[in-house]
Short mmCIF file of C-alpha atoms in Angstrom, two decimals:
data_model
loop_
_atom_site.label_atom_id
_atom_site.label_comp_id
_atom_site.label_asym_id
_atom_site.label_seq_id
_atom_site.Cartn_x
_atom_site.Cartn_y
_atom_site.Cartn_z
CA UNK P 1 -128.09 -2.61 4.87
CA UNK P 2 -126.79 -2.92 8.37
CA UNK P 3 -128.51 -2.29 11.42
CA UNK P 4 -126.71 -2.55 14.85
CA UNK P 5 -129.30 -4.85 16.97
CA UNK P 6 -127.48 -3.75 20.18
CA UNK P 7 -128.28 -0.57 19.88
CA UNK P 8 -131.69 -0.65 18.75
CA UNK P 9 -134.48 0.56 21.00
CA UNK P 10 -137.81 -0.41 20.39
CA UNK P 11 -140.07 1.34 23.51
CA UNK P 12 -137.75 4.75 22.07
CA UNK P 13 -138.70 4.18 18.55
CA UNK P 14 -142.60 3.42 19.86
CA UNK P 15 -141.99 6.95 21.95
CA UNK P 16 -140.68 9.13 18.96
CA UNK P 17 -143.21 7.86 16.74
CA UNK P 18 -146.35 8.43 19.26
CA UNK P 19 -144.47 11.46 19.99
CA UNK P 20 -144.74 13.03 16.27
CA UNK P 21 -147.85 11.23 14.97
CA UNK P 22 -149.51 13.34 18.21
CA UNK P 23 -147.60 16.49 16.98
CA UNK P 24 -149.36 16.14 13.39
CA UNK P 25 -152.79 15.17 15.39
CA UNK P 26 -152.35 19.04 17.17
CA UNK P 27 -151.02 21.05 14.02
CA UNK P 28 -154.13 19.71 12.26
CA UNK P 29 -156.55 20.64 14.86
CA UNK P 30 -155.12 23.76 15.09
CA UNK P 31 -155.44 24.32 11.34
CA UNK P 32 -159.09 23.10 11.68
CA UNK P 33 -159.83 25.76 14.95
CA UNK P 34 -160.82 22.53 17.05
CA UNK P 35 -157.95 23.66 19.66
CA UNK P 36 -157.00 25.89 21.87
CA UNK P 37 -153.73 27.99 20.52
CA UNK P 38 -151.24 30.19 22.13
CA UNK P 39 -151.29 33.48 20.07
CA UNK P 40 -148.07 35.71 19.80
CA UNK P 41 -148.28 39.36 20.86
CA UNK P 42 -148.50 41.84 18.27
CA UNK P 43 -145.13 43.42 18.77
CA UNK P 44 -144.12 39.87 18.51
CA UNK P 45 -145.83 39.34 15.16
CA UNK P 46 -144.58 42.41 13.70
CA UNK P 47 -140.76 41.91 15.04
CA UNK P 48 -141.32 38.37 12.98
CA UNK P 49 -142.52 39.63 9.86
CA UNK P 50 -140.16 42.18 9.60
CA UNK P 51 -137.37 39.75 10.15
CA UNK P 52 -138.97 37.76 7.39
CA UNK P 53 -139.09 40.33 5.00
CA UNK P 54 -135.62 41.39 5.80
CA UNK P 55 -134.90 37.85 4.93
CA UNK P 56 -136.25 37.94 1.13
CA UNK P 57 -134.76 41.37 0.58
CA UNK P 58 -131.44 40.52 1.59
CA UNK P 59 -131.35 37.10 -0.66
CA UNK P 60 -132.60 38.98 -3.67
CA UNK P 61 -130.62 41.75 -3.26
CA UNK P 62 -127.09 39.62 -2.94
CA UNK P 63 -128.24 37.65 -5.91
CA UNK P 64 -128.93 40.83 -7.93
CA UNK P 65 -126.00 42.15 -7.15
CA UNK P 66 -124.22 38.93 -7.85
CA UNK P 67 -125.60 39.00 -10.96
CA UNK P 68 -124.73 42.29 -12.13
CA UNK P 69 -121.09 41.61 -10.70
CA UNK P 70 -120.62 37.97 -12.47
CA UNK P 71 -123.46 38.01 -15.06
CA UNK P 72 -122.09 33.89 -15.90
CA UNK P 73 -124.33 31.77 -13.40
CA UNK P 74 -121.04 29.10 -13.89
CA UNK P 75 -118.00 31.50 -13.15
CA UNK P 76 -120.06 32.49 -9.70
CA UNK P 77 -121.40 28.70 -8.62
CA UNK P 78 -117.68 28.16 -9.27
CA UNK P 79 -116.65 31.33 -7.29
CA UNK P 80 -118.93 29.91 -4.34
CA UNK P 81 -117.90 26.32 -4.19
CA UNK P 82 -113.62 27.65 -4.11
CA UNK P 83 -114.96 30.48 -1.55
CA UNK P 84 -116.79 27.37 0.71
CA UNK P 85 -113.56 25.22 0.44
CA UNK P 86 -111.45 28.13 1.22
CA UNK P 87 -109.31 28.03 -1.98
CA UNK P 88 -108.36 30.82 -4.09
CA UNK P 89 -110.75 32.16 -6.72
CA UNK P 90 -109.51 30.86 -10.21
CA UNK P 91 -108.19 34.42 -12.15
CA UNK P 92 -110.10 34.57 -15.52
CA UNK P 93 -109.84 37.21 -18.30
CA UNK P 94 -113.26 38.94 -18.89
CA UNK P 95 -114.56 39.38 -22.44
CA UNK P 96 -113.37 43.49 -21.91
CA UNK P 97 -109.51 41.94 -21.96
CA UNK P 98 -110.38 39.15 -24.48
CA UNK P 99 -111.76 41.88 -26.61
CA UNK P 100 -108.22 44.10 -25.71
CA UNK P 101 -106.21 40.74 -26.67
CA UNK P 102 -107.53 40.51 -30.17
CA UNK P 103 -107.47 44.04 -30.81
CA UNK P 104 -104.11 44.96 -30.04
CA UNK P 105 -103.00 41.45 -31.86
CA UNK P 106 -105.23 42.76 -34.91
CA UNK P 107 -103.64 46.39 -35.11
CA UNK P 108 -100.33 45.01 -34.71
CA UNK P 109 -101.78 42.03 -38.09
CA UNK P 110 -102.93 45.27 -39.82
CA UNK P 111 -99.71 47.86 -39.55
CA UNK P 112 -98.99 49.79 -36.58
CA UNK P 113 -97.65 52.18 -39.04
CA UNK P 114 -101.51 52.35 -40.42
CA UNK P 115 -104.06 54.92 -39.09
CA UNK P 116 -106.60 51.62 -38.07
CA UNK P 117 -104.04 49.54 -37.04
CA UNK P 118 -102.55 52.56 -34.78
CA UNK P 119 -106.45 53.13 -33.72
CA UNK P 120 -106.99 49.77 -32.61
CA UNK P 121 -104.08 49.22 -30.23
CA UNK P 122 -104.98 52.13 -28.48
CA UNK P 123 -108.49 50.94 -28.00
CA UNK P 124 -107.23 47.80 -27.00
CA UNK P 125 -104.77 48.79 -24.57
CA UNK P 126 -108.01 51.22 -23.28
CA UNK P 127 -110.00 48.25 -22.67
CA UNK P 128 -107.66 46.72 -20.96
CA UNK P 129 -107.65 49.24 -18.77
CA UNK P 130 -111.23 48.98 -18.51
CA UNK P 131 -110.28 45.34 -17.49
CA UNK P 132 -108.73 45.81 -14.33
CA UNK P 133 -110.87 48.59 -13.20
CA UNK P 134 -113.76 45.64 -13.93
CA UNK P 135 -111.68 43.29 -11.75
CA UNK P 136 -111.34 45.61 -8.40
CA UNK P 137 -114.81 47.17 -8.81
CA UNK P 138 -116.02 43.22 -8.46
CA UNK P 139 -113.07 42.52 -5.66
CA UNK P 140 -114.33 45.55 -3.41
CA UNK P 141 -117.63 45.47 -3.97
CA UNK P 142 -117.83 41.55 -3.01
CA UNK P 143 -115.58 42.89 0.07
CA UNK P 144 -118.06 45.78 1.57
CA UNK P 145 -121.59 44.93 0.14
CA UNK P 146 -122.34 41.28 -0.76
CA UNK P 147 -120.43 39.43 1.80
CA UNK P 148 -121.73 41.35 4.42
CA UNK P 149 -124.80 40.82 3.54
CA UNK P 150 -124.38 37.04 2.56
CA UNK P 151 -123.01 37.02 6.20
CA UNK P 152 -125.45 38.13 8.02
CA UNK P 153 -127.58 35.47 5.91
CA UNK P 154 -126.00 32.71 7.04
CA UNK P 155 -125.10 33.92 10.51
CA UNK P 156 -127.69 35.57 12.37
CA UNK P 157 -131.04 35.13 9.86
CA UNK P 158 -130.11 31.32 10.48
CA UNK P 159 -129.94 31.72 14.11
CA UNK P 160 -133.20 33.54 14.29
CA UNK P 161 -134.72 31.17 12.30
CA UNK P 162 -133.21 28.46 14.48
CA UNK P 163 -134.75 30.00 17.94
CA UNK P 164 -137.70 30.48 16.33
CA UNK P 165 -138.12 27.18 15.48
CA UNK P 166 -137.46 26.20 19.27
CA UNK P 167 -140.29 28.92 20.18
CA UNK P 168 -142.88 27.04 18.21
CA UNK P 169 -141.82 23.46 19.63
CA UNK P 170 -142.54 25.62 23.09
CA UNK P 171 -145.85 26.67 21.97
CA UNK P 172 -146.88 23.40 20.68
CA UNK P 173 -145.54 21.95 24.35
CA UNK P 174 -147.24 24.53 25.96
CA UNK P 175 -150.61 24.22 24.15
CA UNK P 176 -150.93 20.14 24.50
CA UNK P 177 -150.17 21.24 28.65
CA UNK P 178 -153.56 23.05 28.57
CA UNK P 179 -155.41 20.74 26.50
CA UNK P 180 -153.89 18.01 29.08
CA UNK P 181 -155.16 20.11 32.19
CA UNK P 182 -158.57 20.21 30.71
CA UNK P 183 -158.83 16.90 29.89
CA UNK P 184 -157.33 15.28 33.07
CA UNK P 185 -160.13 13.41 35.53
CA UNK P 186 -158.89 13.36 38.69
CA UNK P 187 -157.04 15.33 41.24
CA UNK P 188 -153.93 13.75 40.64
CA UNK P 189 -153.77 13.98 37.43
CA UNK P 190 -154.87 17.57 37.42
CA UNK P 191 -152.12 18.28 39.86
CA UNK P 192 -149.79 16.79 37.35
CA UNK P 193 -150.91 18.43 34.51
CA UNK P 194 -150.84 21.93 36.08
CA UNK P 195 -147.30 21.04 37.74
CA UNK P 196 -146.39 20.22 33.39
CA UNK P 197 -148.10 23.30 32.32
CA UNK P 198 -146.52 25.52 34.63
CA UNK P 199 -142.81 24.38 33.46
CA UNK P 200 -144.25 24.11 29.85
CA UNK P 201 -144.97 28.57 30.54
CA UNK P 202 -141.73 29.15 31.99
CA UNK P 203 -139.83 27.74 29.03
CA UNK P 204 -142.18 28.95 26.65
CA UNK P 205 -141.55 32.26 28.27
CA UNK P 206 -137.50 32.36 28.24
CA UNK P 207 -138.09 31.21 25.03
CA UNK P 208 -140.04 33.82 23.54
CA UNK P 209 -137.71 36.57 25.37
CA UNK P 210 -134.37 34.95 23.49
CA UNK P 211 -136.07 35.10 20.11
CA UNK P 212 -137.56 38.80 20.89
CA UNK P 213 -133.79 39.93 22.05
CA UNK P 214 -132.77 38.07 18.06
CA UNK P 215 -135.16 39.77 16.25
CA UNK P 216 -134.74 43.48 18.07
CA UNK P 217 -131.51 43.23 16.70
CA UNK P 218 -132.43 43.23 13.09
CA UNK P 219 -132.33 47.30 13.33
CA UNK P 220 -128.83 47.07 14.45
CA UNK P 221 -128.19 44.92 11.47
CA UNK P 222 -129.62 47.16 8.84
CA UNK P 223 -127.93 50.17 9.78
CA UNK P 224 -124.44 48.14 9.51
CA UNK P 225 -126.81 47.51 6.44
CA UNK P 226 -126.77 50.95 5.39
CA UNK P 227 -122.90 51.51 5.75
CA UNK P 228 -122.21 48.83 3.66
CA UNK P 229 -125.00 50.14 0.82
CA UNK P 230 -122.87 53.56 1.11
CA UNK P 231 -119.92 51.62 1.01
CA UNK P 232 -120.94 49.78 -2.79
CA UNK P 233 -122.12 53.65 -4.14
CA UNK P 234 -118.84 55.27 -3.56
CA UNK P 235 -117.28 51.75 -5.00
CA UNK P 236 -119.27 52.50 -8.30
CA UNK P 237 -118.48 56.28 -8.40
CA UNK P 238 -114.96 55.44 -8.07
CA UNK P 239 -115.40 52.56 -10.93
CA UNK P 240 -117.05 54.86 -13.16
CA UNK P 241 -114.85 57.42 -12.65
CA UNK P 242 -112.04 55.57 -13.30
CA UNK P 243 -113.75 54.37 -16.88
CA UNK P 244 -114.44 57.79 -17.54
CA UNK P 245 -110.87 58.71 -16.90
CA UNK P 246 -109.41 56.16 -19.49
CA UNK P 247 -111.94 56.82 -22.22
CA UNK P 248 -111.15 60.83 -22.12
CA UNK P 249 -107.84 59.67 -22.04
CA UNK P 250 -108.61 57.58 -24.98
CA UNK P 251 -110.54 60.15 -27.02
CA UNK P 252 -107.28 62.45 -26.90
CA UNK P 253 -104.65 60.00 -28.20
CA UNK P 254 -107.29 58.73 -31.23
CA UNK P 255 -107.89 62.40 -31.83
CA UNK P 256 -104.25 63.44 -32.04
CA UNK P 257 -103.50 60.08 -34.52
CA UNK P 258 -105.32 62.16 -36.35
CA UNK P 259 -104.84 60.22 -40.37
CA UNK P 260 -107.84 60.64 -43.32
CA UNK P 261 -110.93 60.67 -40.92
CA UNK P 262 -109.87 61.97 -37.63
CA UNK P 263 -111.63 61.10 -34.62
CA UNK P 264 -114.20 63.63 -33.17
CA UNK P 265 -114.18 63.45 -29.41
CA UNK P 266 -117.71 63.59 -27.58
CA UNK P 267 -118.33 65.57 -24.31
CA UNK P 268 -115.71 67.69 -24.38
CA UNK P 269 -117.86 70.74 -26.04
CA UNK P 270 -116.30 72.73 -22.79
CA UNK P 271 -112.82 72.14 -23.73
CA UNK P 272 -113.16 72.59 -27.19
CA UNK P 273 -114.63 76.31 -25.98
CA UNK P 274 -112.05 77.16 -23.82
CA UNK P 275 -109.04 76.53 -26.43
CA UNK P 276 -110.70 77.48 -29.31
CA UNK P 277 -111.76 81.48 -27.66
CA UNK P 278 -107.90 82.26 -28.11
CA UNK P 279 -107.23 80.57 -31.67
CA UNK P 280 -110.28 80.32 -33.67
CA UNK P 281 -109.72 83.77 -35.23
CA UNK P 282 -106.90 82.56 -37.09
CA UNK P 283 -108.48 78.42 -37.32
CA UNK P 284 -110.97 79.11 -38.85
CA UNK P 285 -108.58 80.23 -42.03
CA UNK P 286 -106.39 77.52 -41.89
CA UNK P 287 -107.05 75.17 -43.77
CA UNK P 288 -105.19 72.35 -41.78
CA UNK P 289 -107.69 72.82 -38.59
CA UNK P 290 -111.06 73.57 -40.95
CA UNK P 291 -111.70 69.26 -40.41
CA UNK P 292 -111.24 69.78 -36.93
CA UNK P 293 -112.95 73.02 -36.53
CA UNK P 294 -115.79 71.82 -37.83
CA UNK P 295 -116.41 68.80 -35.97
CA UNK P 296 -115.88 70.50 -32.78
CA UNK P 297 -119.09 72.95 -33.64
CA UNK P 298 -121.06 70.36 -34.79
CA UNK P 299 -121.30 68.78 -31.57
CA UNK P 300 -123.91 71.84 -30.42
CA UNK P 301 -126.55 69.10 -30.04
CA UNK P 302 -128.51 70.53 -27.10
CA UNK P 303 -129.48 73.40 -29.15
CA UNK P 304 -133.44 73.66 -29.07
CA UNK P 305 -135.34 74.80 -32.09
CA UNK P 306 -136.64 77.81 -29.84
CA UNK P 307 -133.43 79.05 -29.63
CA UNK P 308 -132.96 78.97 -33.75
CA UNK P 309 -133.80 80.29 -36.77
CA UNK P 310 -135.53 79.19 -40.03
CA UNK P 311 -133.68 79.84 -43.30
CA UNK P 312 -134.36 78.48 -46.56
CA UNK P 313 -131.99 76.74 -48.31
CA UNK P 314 -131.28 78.71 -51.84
CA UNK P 315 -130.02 75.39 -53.65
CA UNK P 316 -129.24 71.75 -53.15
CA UNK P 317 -126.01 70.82 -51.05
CA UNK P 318 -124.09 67.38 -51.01
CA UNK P 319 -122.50 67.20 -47.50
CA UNK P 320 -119.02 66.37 -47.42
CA UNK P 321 -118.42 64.83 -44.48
CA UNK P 322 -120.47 63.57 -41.11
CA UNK P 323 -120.23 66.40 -39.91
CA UNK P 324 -122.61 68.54 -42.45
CA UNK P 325 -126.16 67.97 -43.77
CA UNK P 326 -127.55 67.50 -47.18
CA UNK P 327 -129.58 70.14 -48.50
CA UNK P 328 -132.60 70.42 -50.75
CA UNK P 329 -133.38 73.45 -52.41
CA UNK P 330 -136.08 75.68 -51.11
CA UNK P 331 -136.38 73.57 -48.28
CA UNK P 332 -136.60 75.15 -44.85
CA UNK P 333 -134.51 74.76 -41.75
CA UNK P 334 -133.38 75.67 -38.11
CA UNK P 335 -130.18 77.28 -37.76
CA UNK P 336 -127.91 78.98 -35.70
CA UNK P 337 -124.49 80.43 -35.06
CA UNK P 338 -121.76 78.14 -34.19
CA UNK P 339 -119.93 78.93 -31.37
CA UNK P 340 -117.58 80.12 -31.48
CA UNK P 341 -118.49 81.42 -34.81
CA UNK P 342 -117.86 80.36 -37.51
CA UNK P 343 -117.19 82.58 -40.99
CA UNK P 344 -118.20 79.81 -43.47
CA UNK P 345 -120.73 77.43 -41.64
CA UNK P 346 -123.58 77.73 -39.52
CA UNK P 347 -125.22 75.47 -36.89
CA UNK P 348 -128.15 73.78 -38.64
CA UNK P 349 -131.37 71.33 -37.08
CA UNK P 350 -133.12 69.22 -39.71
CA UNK P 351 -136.13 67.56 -38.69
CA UNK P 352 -134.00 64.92 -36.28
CA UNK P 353 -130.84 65.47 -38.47
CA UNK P 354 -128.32 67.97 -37.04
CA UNK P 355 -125.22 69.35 -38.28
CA UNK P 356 -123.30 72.22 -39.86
CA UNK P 357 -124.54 73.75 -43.08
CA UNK P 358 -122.70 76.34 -45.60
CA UNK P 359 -124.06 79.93 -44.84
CA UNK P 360 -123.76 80.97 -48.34
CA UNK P 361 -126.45 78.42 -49.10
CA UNK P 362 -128.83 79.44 -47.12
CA UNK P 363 -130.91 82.56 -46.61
CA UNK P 364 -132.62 83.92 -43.55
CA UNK P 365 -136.26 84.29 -42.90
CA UNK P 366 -137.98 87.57 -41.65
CA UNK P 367 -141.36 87.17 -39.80
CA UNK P 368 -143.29 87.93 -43.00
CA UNK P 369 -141.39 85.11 -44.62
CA UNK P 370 -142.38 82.60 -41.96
CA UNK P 371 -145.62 83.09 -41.81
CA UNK P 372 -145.63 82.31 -45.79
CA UNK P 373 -143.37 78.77 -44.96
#
């Protein structure tokens, strides 16, 4: 080790050392109540607390958010070392497009000429989709929520915290004034110690007005705050919206592959009632659209049983598809008419099972009848 013997100052080392051993000497009087202590004013206090509970919201809320954004703790330490070095963020696929990779290099393995090979290049090319719309929902909501925020962390919290830490090196000065003024034994030296205490007030007073002005300002920052919050909801409603609008889009295409089990879209039971009020007089004959009929009415699942009938079934049913419910004879269950209706099928409930079931099968209960069952 070197040390620089022209440069080294003993009576300064002595000073700083006197200097902080009499520091630790008043925090632990203080701690003990032996001292006298310069108490903050309540508006004070409560500026300062809310500042420091700003503080823990804000760095649990980034890192939340971080986490939801980048769920791998490595991709976003690496993220935050290339963002501190001002370098480009390294471009990685996420597992949506690794899962996209392998499925469209699977369907095109399997056939594309093939009803699953067909099926899963078009979910693969979906979730691709998905990908991107990943990618700029983390891009703009790192742009208009977290870095704010993350900001304002480093900027002003970090100031604050550095003028408050000046304001308590003024109390501490200002406290060992008064404790000096009581303690001092002759004129001169009381003369000397009031002359010290009255600069020690005046800079303990400029002080405390800087750090008042900081932390006033914290209202300021959380309505910026609040712009930015509004700013990361309409990101997600756009990001949702967006995966909404590639998965209706994706429903379509797998339901017009069509092939030996065609797909039955979900949430589309509005659709399916609009375009089937003009046709399903003659669709319901045909036998070409009976698959496709059928699954569109059996997705009446917010039927409630008060809104149904009990039947009993007459004799046992196999279903034949997903769409339709096995039956036990004599058994009794909820049902109701499809709509739109349906000439050969009704709209059935079975304990938690629902689904369509044959009307010849079944048989309709009076109130006589129910009161029997």
């Amino acid at each position: 080790m070197n040390i620089n013997l022209s440069n080294f100052n003993m009576k300064s080392l002595v000073k700083e050392a006197g200097s902080t051993i009499s520091r630790v000497v008043q925090l632990t009087e203080e701690k003990l109540g032996t001292t006298e202590r310069t108490e903050y004013d309540i508006h004070f206090q409560n500026l300062a607390e809310r500042a420091d509970v700003t503080k823990s919201w804000t760095e649990k809320i980034v890192r939340d958010t971080e986490s939801v954004l980048i769920p791998n703790p490595q991709n976003r330490v690496e993220d935050y070392i290339f963002e501190k070095i001002e370098k480009t963020k390294p471009k990685r696929l996420s597992n949506l497009e690794h899962l996209a990779l392998d499925m469209i290099e699977a369907g095109g393995d399997f056939g594309q000429d093939l009803p699953y090979g067909q099926a899963l290049i078009k979910v693969g090319q979906a979730e691709q989709k998905l990908g991107q719309c990943e990618h700029d929902f983390i891009a703009t909501s790192g742009i208009c929520f977290t870095q704010p925020l993350r900001k304002f962390l480093e900027g002003e919290m970090k100031t604050i915290s550095k003028e408050r830490g000046l304001l308590e090196t003024k109390r501490l000065d200002l406290d060992a004034c008064k404790n000096r003024v009581k303690k001092a034994r002759s004129m001169l030296g009381q003369q000397s110690a009031e002359r010290d205490l009255r600069v020690a007030q005046a800079e303990f007073d400029r002080q405390a007005e800087i750090t008042k002005l900081l932390l006033d300002g914290i209202s300021t920052s959380q309505a910026s705050h609040l712009r930015h919050l509004h700013a990361f909801v309409q990101t997600q409603v756009r990001y949702y919206k967006q995966c909404g609008d590639v998965m209706d889009q994706l429903q379509r295409e797998l339901a017009n592959l069509g092939g030996p089990t065609p797909y039955t879209p979900i949430d589309l039971l509005d659709a399916t009632k609009s375009s089937a009020a003009g046709g399903m007089g003659v669709g319901a004959r045909n036998p070409g659209n009976n698959s496709q009929q059928k699954a569109n009415q059996s997705m009446q699942l917010n039927v409630s049983t008060d809104q149904m009938q009990r039947a009993r079934v007459l004799c046992s049913y196999d279903a034949k598809d997903h769409t339709e419910l096995n039956l036990s004879a004599n058994e009794v269950i909820f049902v109701t008419e499809c709509s739109p209706v349906n000439e050969d099928y009704m709209y059935g409930k079975q304990g938690l099972m629902k689904g369509l079931v044959p009307r010849a099968f079944v048989e309709m209960l009076d109130e006589e009848q129910k009161d029997d069952y």
